[in-house]
mmCIF file of C-alpha atoms and ligand atoms in Angstrom:
data_model
loop_
_atom_site.group_PDB
_atom_site.id
_atom_site.type_symbol
_atom_site.label_atom_id
_atom_site.label_comp_id
_atom_site.label_asym_id
_atom_site.label_seq_id
_atom_site.Cartn_x
_atom_site.Cartn_y
_atom_site.Cartn_z
ATOM 1 C CA UNK I 9 65.987 186.609 55.214
ATOM 2 C CA UNK I 10 64.614 184.852 52.394
ATOM 3 C CA UNK I 11 68.513 183.189 51.574
ATOM 4 C CA UNK I 12 68.133 181.928 55.040
ATOM 5 C CA UNK I 13 64.602 180.212 54.683
ATOM 6 C CA UNK I 14 66.090 178.780 51.407
ATOM 7 C CA UNK I 15 68.970 177.436 53.149
ATOM 8 C CA UNK I 16 66.913 175.999 55.859
ATOM 9 C CA UNK I 17 64.652 174.451 53.701
ATOM 10 C CA UNK I 18 67.391 172.895 51.628
ATOM 11 C CA UNK I 19 69.129 171.570 54.578
ATOM 12 C CA UNK I 20 65.905 169.959 55.975
ATOM 13 C CA UNK I 21 65.711 168.132 52.449
ATOM 14 C CA UNK I 22 69.050 167.041 52.630
ATOM 15 C CA UNK I 23 68.293 165.749 56.254
ATOM 16 C CA UNK I 24 65.205 164.046 55.123
ATOM 17 C CA UNK I 25 67.431 162.092 52.502
ATOM 18 C CA UNK I 26 70.010 161.282 54.820
ATOM 19 C CA UNK I 27 67.593 160.116 57.438
ATOM 20 C CA UNK I 28 65.742 157.666 55.460
ATOM 21 C CA UNK I 29 68.763 156.358 53.705
ATOM 22 C CA UNK I 30 69.361 152.427 54.444
ATOM 23 C CA UNK I 31 72.991 153.386 54.194
ATOM 24 C CA UNK I 32 75.033 154.771 57.193
ATOM 25 C CA UNK I 33 76.720 157.898 56.928
ATOM 26 C CA UNK I 34 79.098 159.432 59.096
ATOM 27 C CA UNK I 35 81.151 162.908 58.668
ATOM 28 C CA UNK I 36 84.728 162.400 59.911
ATOM 29 C CA UNK I 37 87.327 165.282 60.581
ATOM 30 C CA UNK I 38 90.993 165.138 59.658
ATOM 31 C CA UNK I 39 91.806 163.814 63.196
ATOM 32 C CA UNK I 40 89.228 160.781 62.863
ATOM 33 C CA UNK I 41 86.841 162.434 65.075
ATOM 34 C CA UNK I 42 83.204 161.646 63.872
ATOM 35 C CA UNK I 43 81.317 164.742 63.606
ATOM 36 C CA UNK I 44 77.891 163.935 62.549
ATOM 37 C CA UNK I 45 76.066 160.636 61.756
ATOM 38 C CA UNK I 46 72.791 160.016 60.257
ATOM 39 C CA UNK I 47 69.917 157.935 62.177
ATOM 40 C CA UNK I 48 71.144 154.457 60.481
ATOM 41 C CA UNK I 49 74.710 154.500 61.966
ATOM 42 C CA UNK I 50 72.972 155.087 65.817
ATOM 43 C CA UNK I 51 70.497 152.312 64.926
ATOM 44 C CA UNK I 52 73.400 150.260 64.303
ATOM 45 C CA UNK I 53 76.037 151.270 67.028
ATOM 46 C CA UNK I 54 73.995 153.067 69.287
ATOM 47 C CA UNK I 55 74.217 156.784 70.204
ATOM 48 C CA UNK I 56 77.331 156.379 71.963
ATOM 49 C CA UNK I 57 78.946 156.535 68.553
ATOM 50 C CA UNK I 58 77.973 159.879 67.499
ATOM 51 C CA UNK I 59 79.127 163.215 68.555
ATOM 52 C CA UNK I 60 82.752 163.836 69.096
ATOM 53 C CA UNK I 61 83.881 160.019 69.284
ATOM 54 C CA UNK I 62 86.806 159.006 67.219
ATOM 55 C CA UNK I 63 86.219 156.704 64.234
ATOM 56 C CA UNK I 64 88.539 154.071 65.935
ATOM 57 C CA UNK I 65 85.533 153.361 68.311
ATOM 58 C CA UNK I 66 83.559 152.419 65.337
ATOM 59 C CA UNK I 67 86.255 149.961 64.659
ATOM 60 C CA UNK I 68 86.492 149.091 68.288
ATOM 61 C CA UNK I 69 85.417 145.425 68.164
ATOM 62 C CA UNK I 70 88.316 144.605 65.625
ATOM 63 C CA UNK I 71 90.912 146.321 68.113
ATOM 64 C CA UNK I 72 89.701 144.747 71.262
ATOM 65 C CA UNK I 73 89.562 141.068 69.413
ATOM 66 C CA UNK I 74 93.272 141.389 68.571
ATOM 67 C CA UNK I 75 95.171 138.390 70.010
ATOM 68 C CA UNK I 76 96.880 138.704 73.037
ATOM 69 C CA UNK I 77 99.602 136.441 71.766
ATOM 70 C CA UNK I 78 101.299 138.267 68.750
ATOM 71 C CA UNK I 79 102.382 135.298 66.753
ATOM 72 C CA UNK I 80 98.676 134.217 66.276
ATOM 73 C CA UNK I 81 97.286 135.628 63.132
ATOM 74 C CA UNK I 82 95.255 138.985 63.430
ATOM 75 C CA UNK I 83 91.391 138.440 63.323
ATOM 76 C CA UNK I 84 89.984 139.123 59.928
ATOM 77 C CA UNK I 85 89.321 142.609 58.687
ATOM 78 C CA UNK I 86 92.350 143.813 61.218
ATOM 79 C CA UNK I 87 94.363 144.993 58.185
ATOM 80 C CA UNK I 88 91.534 146.340 56.486
ATOM 81 C CA UNK I 89 90.639 148.183 59.166
ATOM 82 C CA UNK I 90 93.729 149.986 59.470
ATOM 83 C CA UNK I 91 93.827 150.798 55.740
ATOM 84 C CA UNK I 92 90.611 152.104 56.221
ATOM 85 C CA UNK I 93 91.666 154.552 59.037
ATOM 86 C CA UNK I 94 94.601 155.526 57.360
ATOM 87 C CA UNK I 95 92.947 156.419 54.436
ATOM 88 C CA UNK I 96 90.496 159.002 56.506
ATOM 89 C CA UNK I 97 93.505 160.597 58.216
ATOM 90 C CA UNK I 98 95.135 160.943 54.629
ATOM 91 C CA UNK I 99 92.082 162.152 53.018
ATOM 92 C CA UNK I 100 92.004 159.329 50.290
ATOM 93 C CA UNK I 101 89.172 157.465 48.917
ATOM 94 C CA UNK I 102 88.948 153.869 50.047
ATOM 95 C CA UNK I 103 86.810 150.862 49.746
ATOM 96 C CA UNK I 104 86.832 147.807 51.912
ATOM 97 C CA UNK I 105 84.427 145.185 53.589
ATOM 98 C CA UNK I 106 84.860 144.652 57.300
ATOM 99 C CA UNK I 107 82.977 142.658 60.138
ATOM 100 C CA UNK I 108 81.788 145.181 62.875
ATOM 101 C CA UNK I 109 79.960 144.722 66.413
ATOM 102 C CA UNK I 110 76.557 146.410 66.176
ATOM 103 C CA UNK I 111 73.875 146.528 68.374
ATOM 104 C CA UNK I 112 72.502 143.503 66.797
ATOM 105 C CA UNK I 113 75.509 141.280 66.865
ATOM 106 C CA UNK I 114 78.725 141.208 64.132
ATOM 107 C CA UNK I 115 77.432 142.309 60.907
ATOM 108 C CA UNK I 116 79.593 142.720 57.696
ATOM 109 C CA UNK I 117 79.702 145.934 56.487
ATOM 110 C CA UNK I 118 81.014 147.382 52.966
ATOM 111 C CA UNK I 119 82.527 150.758 53.853
ATOM 112 C CA UNK I 120 83.422 153.589 51.354
ATOM 113 C CA UNK I 121 85.432 156.508 52.302
ATOM 114 C CA UNK I 122 85.847 159.650 50.200
ATOM 115 C CA UNK I 123 87.302 163.092 51.107
ATOM 116 C CA UNK I 124 85.003 166.125 51.130
ATOM 117 C CA UNK I 125 86.624 168.252 48.540
ATOM 118 C CA UNK I 126 86.159 171.915 47.371
ATOM 119 C CA UNK I 127 85.064 173.148 50.733
ATOM 120 C CA UNK I 128 87.772 174.909 52.442
ATOM 121 C CA UNK I 129 85.927 174.886 56.038
ATOM 122 C CA UNK I 130 85.956 171.239 55.953
ATOM 123 C CA UNK I 131 89.463 170.150 54.717
ATOM 124 C CA UNK I 132 90.662 167.176 55.770
ATOM 125 C CA UNK I 133 86.747 165.960 56.304
ATOM 126 C CA UNK I 134 85.732 162.507 55.170
ATOM 127 C CA UNK I 135 82.433 161.006 54.416
ATOM 128 C CA UNK I 136 82.086 157.255 55.534
ATOM 129 C CA UNK I 137 79.220 155.371 54.013
ATOM 130 C CA UNK I 138 78.306 152.184 55.165
ATOM 131 C CA UNK I 139 75.979 149.689 54.027
ATOM 132 C CA UNK I 140 75.019 146.234 55.747
ATOM 133 C CA UNK I 141 75.911 143.297 53.200
ATOM 134 C CA UNK I 142 75.604 140.524 55.789
ATOM 135 C CA UNK I 143 72.800 138.663 54.268
ATOM 136 C CA UNK I 144 73.998 139.181 50.510
ATOM 137 C CA UNK I 145 77.477 137.438 51.708
ATOM 138 C CA UNK I 146 75.380 134.653 53.658
ATOM 139 C CA UNK I 147 73.361 134.256 50.457
ATOM 140 C CA UNK I 148 76.359 134.169 48.224
ATOM 141 C CA UNK I 149 78.020 131.812 50.664
ATOM 142 C CA UNK I 150 75.118 129.420 50.739
ATOM 143 C CA UNK I 151 74.737 129.495 47.005
ATOM 144 C CA UNK I 152 78.542 128.405 46.799
ATOM 145 C CA UNK I 153 77.950 125.500 49.120
ATOM 146 C CA UNK I 154 74.914 124.656 47.240
ATOM 147 C CA UNK I 155 76.865 124.451 43.729
ATOM 148 C CA UNK I 156 79.667 122.541 45.485
ATOM 149 C CA UNK I 157 77.012 120.106 46.759
ATOM 150 C CA UNK I 158 75.534 119.709 43.029
ATOM 151 C CA UNK I 159 78.762 119.215 41.498
ATOM 152 C CA UNK I 160 79.528 116.523 44.276
ATOM 153 C CA UNK I 161 76.192 114.931 43.926
ATOM 154 C CA UNK I 162 77.080 114.678 39.859
ATOM 155 C CA UNK I 163 80.235 113.248 40.409
ATOM 156 C CA UNK I 164 78.767 110.938 43.276
ATOM 157 C CA UNK I 165 76.032 109.967 40.839
ATOM 158 C CA UNK I 166 78.434 109.366 38.000
ATOM 159 C CA UNK I 167 80.953 107.180 39.976
ATOM 160 C CA UNK I 168 78.262 105.068 41.246
ATOM 161 C CA UNK I 169 76.849 104.502 38.003
ATOM 162 C CA UNK I 170 79.911 103.690 36.180
ATOM 163 C CA UNK I 171 81.162 101.486 38.961
ATOM 164 C CA UNK I 172 78.005 99.600 39.269
ATOM 165 C CA UNK I 173 78.376 97.675 35.925
ATOM 166 C CA UNK I 174 81.894 96.083 36.516
ATOM 167 C CA UNK I 175 80.769 95.296 40.131
ATOM 168 C CA UNK I 176 77.725 93.490 38.857
ATOM 169 C CA UNK I 177 79.844 91.460 36.613
ATOM 170 C CA UNK I 178 82.417 90.888 39.344
ATOM 171 C CA UNK I 179 79.662 89.734 41.644
ATOM 172 C CA UNK I 180 78.087 87.419 38.572
ATOM 173 C CA UNK I 181 81.389 85.716 38.055
ATOM 174 C CA UNK I 182 82.217 84.866 41.406
ATOM 175 C CA UNK I 183 78.892 83.526 42.491
ATOM 176 C CA UNK I 184 78.949 81.450 39.348
ATOM 177 C CA UNK I 185 82.229 79.883 40.619
ATOM 178 C CA UNK I 186 80.634 79.557 44.020
ATOM 179 C CA UNK I 187 77.588 77.703 42.497
ATOM 180 C CA UNK I 188 79.775 75.459 40.718
ATOM 181 C CA UNK I 189 81.726 74.714 43.428
ATOM 182 C CA UNK I 190 78.661 73.918 45.521
ATOM 183 C CA UNK I 191 77.191 71.651 42.751
ATOM 184 C CA UNK I 192 80.658 69.867 41.733
ATOM 185 C CA UNK I 193 82.821 70.285 44.921
ATOM 186 C CA UNK I 194 85.320 71.068 42.275
ATOM 187 C CA UNK I 195 86.022 73.660 39.533
ATOM 188 C CA UNK I 196 88.218 72.793 36.222
ATOM 189 C CA UNK I 197 91.407 74.510 36.341
ATOM 190 C CA UNK I 198 91.056 76.357 32.947
ATOM 191 C CA UNK I 199 87.432 77.214 33.936
ATOM 192 C CA UNK I 200 88.604 78.592 37.334
ATOM 193 C CA UNK I 201 91.474 80.368 35.421
ATOM 194 C CA UNK I 202 89.197 81.954 32.879
ATOM 195 C CA UNK I 203 86.617 83.085 35.471
ATOM 196 C CA UNK I 204 89.333 84.500 37.473
ATOM 197 C CA UNK I 205 90.879 86.584 34.502
ATOM 198 C CA UNK I 206 87.409 88.014 34.008
ATOM 199 C CA UNK I 207 87.009 89.123 37.818
ATOM 200 C CA UNK I 208 90.423 90.712 37.324
ATOM 201 C CA UNK I 209 89.554 92.295 34.319
ATOM 202 C CA UNK I 210 86.085 93.987 36.213
ATOM 203 C CA UNK I 211 88.268 94.690 39.356
ATOM 204 C CA UNK I 212 90.789 96.384 36.763
ATOM 205 C CA UNK I 213 87.865 98.744 35.036
ATOM 206 C CA UNK I 214 86.841 99.895 38.585
ATOM 207 C CA UNK I 215 90.493 100.863 39.461
ATOM 208 C CA UNK I 216 90.740 102.747 36.262
ATOM 209 C CA UNK I 217 87.541 104.712 37.065
ATOM 210 C CA UNK I 218 89.022 105.655 40.530
ATOM 211 C CA UNK I 219 92.115 106.571 38.994
ATOM 212 C CA UNK I 220 90.517 108.748 36.500
ATOM 213 C CA UNK I 221 88.484 110.206 39.267
ATOM 214 C CA UNK I 222 91.613 111.158 41.151
ATOM 215 C CA UNK I 223 92.794 113.126 37.998
ATOM 216 C CA UNK I 224 89.714 115.058 38.124
ATOM 217 C CA UNK I 225 88.777 115.628 41.707
ATOM 218 C CA UNK I 226 92.095 115.873 43.524
ATOM 219 C CA UNK I 227 93.952 118.367 41.848
ATOM 220 C CA UNK I 228 96.251 119.366 44.739
ATOM 221 C CA UNK I 229 98.196 116.090 43.436
ATOM 222 C CA UNK I 230 99.179 117.255 40.257
ATOM 223 C CA UNK I 231 102.602 116.721 39.418
ATOM 224 C CA UNK I 232 105.159 119.350 39.334
ATOM 225 C CA UNK I 233 104.617 122.169 36.505
ATOM 226 C CA UNK I 234 107.189 123.910 34.647
ATOM 227 C CA UNK I 235 108.093 124.706 31.240
ATOM 228 C CA UNK I 236 106.724 122.483 28.261
ATOM 229 C CA UNK I 237 107.332 122.469 24.661
ATOM 230 C CA UNK I 238 103.771 121.920 22.775
ATOM 231 C CA UNK I 239 105.351 120.599 19.710
ATOM 232 C CA UNK I 240 107.221 118.128 21.886
ATOM 233 C CA UNK I 241 104.229 116.990 23.876
ATOM 234 C CA UNK I 242 102.163 116.421 20.692
ATOM 235 C CA UNK I 243 104.671 114.358 18.855
ATOM 236 C CA UNK I 244 105.081 111.957 21.892
ATOM 237 C CA UNK I 245 101.289 111.792 22.046
ATOM 238 C CA UNK I 246 101.214 110.934 18.312
ATOM 239 C CA UNK I 247 103.627 107.997 18.943
ATOM 240 C CA UNK I 248 101.255 106.567 21.139
ATOM 241 C CA UNK I 249 98.162 106.932 19.046
ATOM 242 C CA UNK I 250 99.288 107.401 15.323
ATOM 243 C CA UNK I 251 99.154 104.004 14.291
ATOM 244 C CA UNK I 252 95.489 103.773 15.563
ATOM 245 C CA UNK I 253 94.677 107.016 13.298
ATOM 246 C CA UNK I 254 96.182 105.103 10.103
ATOM 247 C CA UNK I 255 94.027 101.838 10.832
ATOM 248 C CA UNK I 256 90.779 103.895 11.224
ATOM 249 C CA UNK I 257 91.703 105.500 7.953
ATOM 250 C CA UNK I 258 92.467 108.940 9.255
ATOM 251 C CA UNK I 259 94.925 111.281 7.685
ATOM 252 C CA UNK I 260 97.115 113.504 10.427
ATOM 253 C CA UNK I 261 97.670 117.167 9.294
ATOM 254 C CA UNK I 262 100.487 118.820 11.255
ATOM 255 C CA UNK I 263 101.330 122.419 11.379
ATOM 256 C CA UNK I 264 103.909 123.531 13.876
ATOM 257 C CA UNK I 265 104.575 126.868 14.095
ATOM 258 C CA UNK I 266 107.972 128.520 14.186
ATOM 259 C CA UNK I 267 108.166 130.715 17.137
ATOM 260 C CA UNK I 268 105.786 129.061 19.736
ATOM 261 C CA UNK I 269 106.381 129.988 23.116
ATOM 262 C CA UNK I 270 107.610 127.752 25.839
ATOM 263 C CA UNK I 271 104.526 127.098 27.682
ATOM 264 C CA UNK I 272 103.914 126.505 31.535
ATOM 265 C CA UNK I 273 102.414 123.111 32.301
ATOM 266 C CA UNK I 274 103.223 119.534 32.736
ATOM 267 C CA UNK I 275 104.613 117.406 29.998
ATOM 268 C CA UNK I 276 103.073 114.271 30.811
ATOM 269 C CA UNK I 277 99.313 115.683 31.259
ATOM 270 C CA UNK I 278 99.875 117.751 28.197
ATOM 271 C CA UNK I 279 100.511 114.655 26.245
ATOM 272 C CA UNK I 280 97.501 113.224 27.747
ATOM 273 C CA UNK I 281 95.413 116.331 26.546
ATOM 274 C CA UNK I 282 96.603 115.528 23.218
ATOM 275 C CA UNK I 283 95.382 111.865 23.258
ATOM 276 C CA UNK I 284 92.321 112.569 24.598
ATOM 277 C CA UNK I 285 91.430 115.373 21.956
ATOM 278 C CA UNK I 286 92.567 113.090 19.213
ATOM 279 C CA UNK I 287 91.005 109.907 20.118
ATOM 280 C CA UNK I 288 87.961 111.799 20.626
ATOM 281 C CA UNK I 289 88.393 113.004 17.153
ATOM 282 C CA UNK I 290 89.088 109.466 16.003
ATOM 283 C CA UNK I 291 85.841 108.312 17.372
ATOM 284 C CA UNK I 292 83.832 111.181 16.043
ATOM 285 C CA UNK I 293 85.360 110.169 12.463
ATOM 286 C CA UNK I 294 84.566 106.815 12.982
ATOM 287 C CA UNK I 295 80.777 107.683 13.204
ATOM 288 C CA UNK I 296 80.656 109.574 9.688
ATOM 289 C CA UNK I 297 81.096 108.118 6.119
ATOM 290 C CA UNK I 298 83.278 110.528 4.047
ATOM 291 C CA UNK I 299 86.228 109.822 1.765
ATOM 292 C CA UNK I 300 88.812 111.902 3.693
ATOM 293 C CA UNK I 301 88.788 111.761 7.504
ATOM 294 C CA UNK I 302 91.380 114.411 8.687
ATOM 295 C CA UNK I 303 92.514 115.365 11.784
ATOM 296 C CA UNK I 304 94.664 118.447 11.988
ATOM 297 C CA UNK I 305 97.101 119.701 14.786
ATOM 298 C CA UNK I 306 98.270 123.367 14.602
ATOM 299 C CA UNK I 307 100.485 124.943 16.881
ATOM 300 C CA UNK I 308 101.279 128.706 17.262
ATOM 301 C CA UNK I 309 102.421 131.985 19.404
ATOM 302 C CA UNK I 310 99.325 133.696 20.620
ATOM 303 C CA UNK I 311 99.029 137.117 21.946
ATOM 304 C CA UNK I 312 100.757 137.927 25.355
ATOM 305 C CA UNK I 313 103.082 135.676 25.020
ATOM 306 C CA UNK I 314 100.746 132.734 25.238
ATOM 307 C CA UNK I 315 101.298 129.195 23.231
ATOM 308 C CA UNK I 316 98.170 127.904 21.405
ATOM 309 C CA UNK I 317 97.414 124.271 20.437
ATOM 310 C CA UNK I 318 94.466 123.574 18.203
ATOM 311 C CA UNK I 319 93.093 120.071 17.604
ATOM 312 C CA UNK I 320 90.325 119.965 14.719
ATOM 313 C CA UNK I 321 88.496 117.369 12.756
ATOM 314 C CA UNK I 322 86.074 117.002 9.983
ATOM 315 C CA UNK I 323 83.736 114.950 11.695
ATOM 316 C CA UNK I 324 80.131 115.388 12.754
ATOM 317 C CA UNK I 325 80.961 118.276 14.727
ATOM 318 C CA UNK I 326 79.689 119.213 18.316
ATOM 319 C CA UNK I 327 75.902 119.524 17.598
ATOM 320 C CA UNK I 328 75.288 122.528 19.747
ATOM 321 C CA UNK I 329 76.867 120.327 22.834
ATOM 322 C CA UNK I 330 79.948 122.468 23.464
ATOM 323 C CA UNK I 331 78.601 123.730 26.834
ATOM 324 C CA UNK I 332 78.252 120.363 28.007
ATOM 325 C CA UNK I 333 81.166 118.126 26.855
ATOM 326 C CA UNK I 334 83.616 119.257 29.792
ATOM 327 C CA UNK I 335 81.041 118.105 32.271
ATOM 328 C CA UNK I 336 82.404 114.855 34.113
ATOM 329 C CA UNK I 337 80.469 111.721 32.797
ATOM 330 C CA UNK I 338 79.066 113.803 29.902
ATOM 331 C CA UNK I 339 78.939 111.334 26.899
ATOM 332 C CA UNK I 340 77.094 110.368 23.960
ATOM 333 C CA UNK I 341 78.855 107.317 23.224
ATOM 334 C CA UNK I 342 77.236 103.952 24.095
ATOM 335 C CA UNK I 343 77.357 102.534 27.574
ATOM 336 C CA UNK I 344 80.704 100.992 28.009
ATOM 337 C CA UNK I 345 82.474 102.815 25.499
ATOM 338 C CA UNK I 346 82.999 106.399 26.941
ATOM 339 C CA UNK I 347 83.145 107.280 30.465
ATOM 340 C CA UNK I 348 82.709 110.951 29.668
ATOM 341 C CA UNK I 349 85.726 111.726 31.688
ATOM 342 C CA UNK I 350 88.262 112.620 28.968
ATOM 343 C CA UNK I 351 87.489 116.181 28.623
ATOM 344 C CA UNK I 352 87.051 116.831 32.010
ATOM 345 C CA UNK I 353 90.311 115.866 32.607
ATOM 346 C CA UNK I 354 91.617 117.987 29.696
ATOM 347 C CA UNK I 355 89.934 120.873 31.451
ATOM 348 C CA UNK I 356 91.042 120.195 34.725
ATOM 349 C CA UNK I 357 94.436 120.218 34.032
ATOM 350 C CA UNK I 358 94.654 123.043 31.704
ATOM 351 C CA UNK I 359 92.888 125.330 34.245
ATOM 352 C CA UNK I 360 95.541 124.156 37.139
ATOM 353 C CA UNK I 361 98.273 125.500 34.624
ATOM 354 C CA UNK I 362 96.180 129.094 34.126
ATOM 355 C CA UNK I 363 95.522 128.081 30.391
ATOM 356 C CA UNK I 364 92.163 127.747 28.823
ATOM 357 C CA UNK I 365 90.524 125.221 26.510
ATOM 358 C CA UNK I 366 87.665 126.517 24.017
ATOM 359 C CA UNK I 367 85.709 123.960 22.009
ATOM 360 C CA UNK I 368 83.374 124.848 18.829
ATOM 361 C CA UNK I 369 82.714 123.676 15.548
ATOM 362 C CA UNK I 370 84.784 124.891 12.469
ATOM 363 C CA UNK I 371 83.140 127.930 10.674
ATOM 364 C CA UNK I 372 81.142 126.498 7.592
ATOM 365 C CA UNK I 373 81.627 125.523 5.018
ATOM 366 C CA UNK I 374 84.086 123.532 6.847
ATOM 367 C CA UNK I 375 82.545 120.515 8.838
ATOM 368 C CA UNK I 376 83.503 118.975 12.078
ATOM 369 C CA UNK I 377 84.826 120.261 15.800
ATOM 370 C CA UNK I 378 87.529 122.632 16.979
ATOM 371 C CA UNK I 379 89.558 122.552 20.198
ATOM 372 C CA UNK I 380 91.810 125.703 20.924
ATOM 373 C CA UNK I 381 93.990 125.509 23.832
ATOM 374 C CA UNK I 382 95.856 128.524 25.200
ATOM 375 C CA UNK I 383 98.847 128.049 27.546
ATOM 376 C CA UNK I 384 100.459 130.859 29.628
ATOM 377 C CA UNK I 385 104.129 131.078 28.728
ATOM 378 C CA UNK I 386 106.571 129.397 31.147
ATOM 379 C CA UNK I 387 108.009 132.942 31.800
ATOM 380 C CA UNK I 388 104.952 133.255 34.297
ATOM 381 C CA UNK I 389 105.610 130.087 36.111
ATOM 382 C CA UNK I 390 106.289 131.914 39.457
ATOM 383 C CA UNK I 391 102.963 133.708 39.576
ATOM 384 C CA UNK I 392 101.045 130.396 39.166
ATOM 385 C CA UNK I 393 102.986 128.616 41.787
ATOM 386 C CA UNK I 394 102.469 131.239 44.174
ATOM 387 C CA UNK I 395 98.780 131.346 43.574
ATOM 388 C CA UNK I 396 98.464 127.735 44.534
HETATM 389 P P1 ADP C 415 83.771 110.334 25.954
HETATM 390 O O1 ADP C 415 84.904 110.236 25.001
HETATM 391 O O2 ADP C 415 84.344 109.082 27.143
HETATM 392 O O3 ADP C 415 82.468 110.338 25.473
HETATM 393 P P2 ADP C 415 84.737 112.900 26.786
HETATM 394 O O4 ADP C 415 84.630 114.069 27.997
HETATM 395 O O5 ADP C 415 86.020 112.714 26.212
HETATM 396 O O6 ADP C 415 83.994 111.575 27.032
HETATM 397 O O7 ADP C 415 84.026 113.579 25.344
HETATM 398 C C1 ADP C 415 82.553 114.122 25.795
HETATM 399 C C2 ADP C 415 81.479 114.064 24.696
HETATM 400 O O8 ADP C 415 82.045 115.162 23.833
HETATM 401 C C3 ADP C 415 81.640 112.667 23.672
HETATM 402 O O9 ADP C 415 81.029 111.819 23.965
HETATM 403 C C4 ADP C 415 81.052 113.525 22.418
HETATM 404 O O10 ADP C 415 80.013 113.410 22.303
HETATM 405 C C5 ADP C 415 81.577 114.994 22.668
HETATM 406 N N1 ADP C 415 83.125 115.174 21.410
HETATM 407 C C6 ADP C 415 84.198 115.155 21.940
HETATM 408 N N2 ADP C 415 85.356 115.264 21.081
HETATM 409 C C7 ADP C 415 84.395 115.406 20.106
HETATM 410 C C8 ADP C 415 84.805 115.431 18.621
HETATM 411 N N3 ADP C 415 85.944 115.893 18.250
HETATM 412 N N4 ADP C 415 83.726 115.724 17.586
HETATM 413 C C9 ADP C 415 82.466 115.517 18.137
HETATM 414 N N5 ADP C 415 81.932 115.198 19.290
HETATM 415 C C10 ADP C 415 82.952 115.365 20.257
#
């Protein structure tokens, strides 16, 4: 009798716990038949769900919402529901998220199923735990939307700011011409020619800003990607900017590794990446007064078959700005000389190839900035193409 009392007491205790949980609990037998539920399940789905009802009924919404026309894609969650049922019937552990029709409308539930082990008379029985994650998912979605809007706001603000300047100049030159015409009835051809060339130059600047923006924003327009030789891209980039380095009194140190894997990317864009990094390093070195200005470019094989490209200089370094330099329109250069888009383009390109770029200062006693780029091996091309 004492043992019985203790048993009743322990049962009451467990009942008190499960009754007050915010988690819904259902015990399901080997046939998928619901044996017991806690009050939360009844609160969500009504009393009909408990007592000998098949677990199928719990997911009935998903089945009834299945499209009558077979070629239509199944509603969200159908595959997940089937996997879950299969897990219940086979006594496996499973976790998934599903939309279910509750008494208060459709809600998203995180569902965990696990078999009851170590109990012979409950063989094949599983416990189903449901958590209502609707609000959490909604909050996450709205946060993501806010972030996107914020990024778009920054971008739009930046474009407006950048385009405003050439636009003002354009307007000024054009209205100048208009005034001259009004005053004198005609304009000297060479004056006209000069003013028109100014106007065209400003229009060209606007076009350039827009082209830059395209490269940053419209990543789906990325040209074809495939195997690229890092060393070749560096050499062709230097073919374009090498002469400038000399005239800026900068020494170039090249250190090409021997067995650098062929990387996955786009050769022309990788060239642009190198140009951007080298030109940035050159600008950084212009601002310091030291005897030996050096830019070092180094390639090597990295772990996991990746290719590494390092560009460093002995300039002023990043001054703690490494978190911000990849942001579109972030620049420390004077108005008109830097658009702050170079590194955001570098970042966007490398991201689309599945690689990474890291910026930091060289460890002391060295001075200057160091950019480390890791690129996926070309052998993994298919995986990346499929992901897009
Ligand atoms: P921009 O060159 O037009 O300013 P970027 O996106 O290329 O735009 O660079 C953003 C900022 O990052 C620069 O204004 C500069 O402050 C910093 N930066 C980039 N490269 C270096 C470098 N090698 N050394 C020091 N600062 C750098």
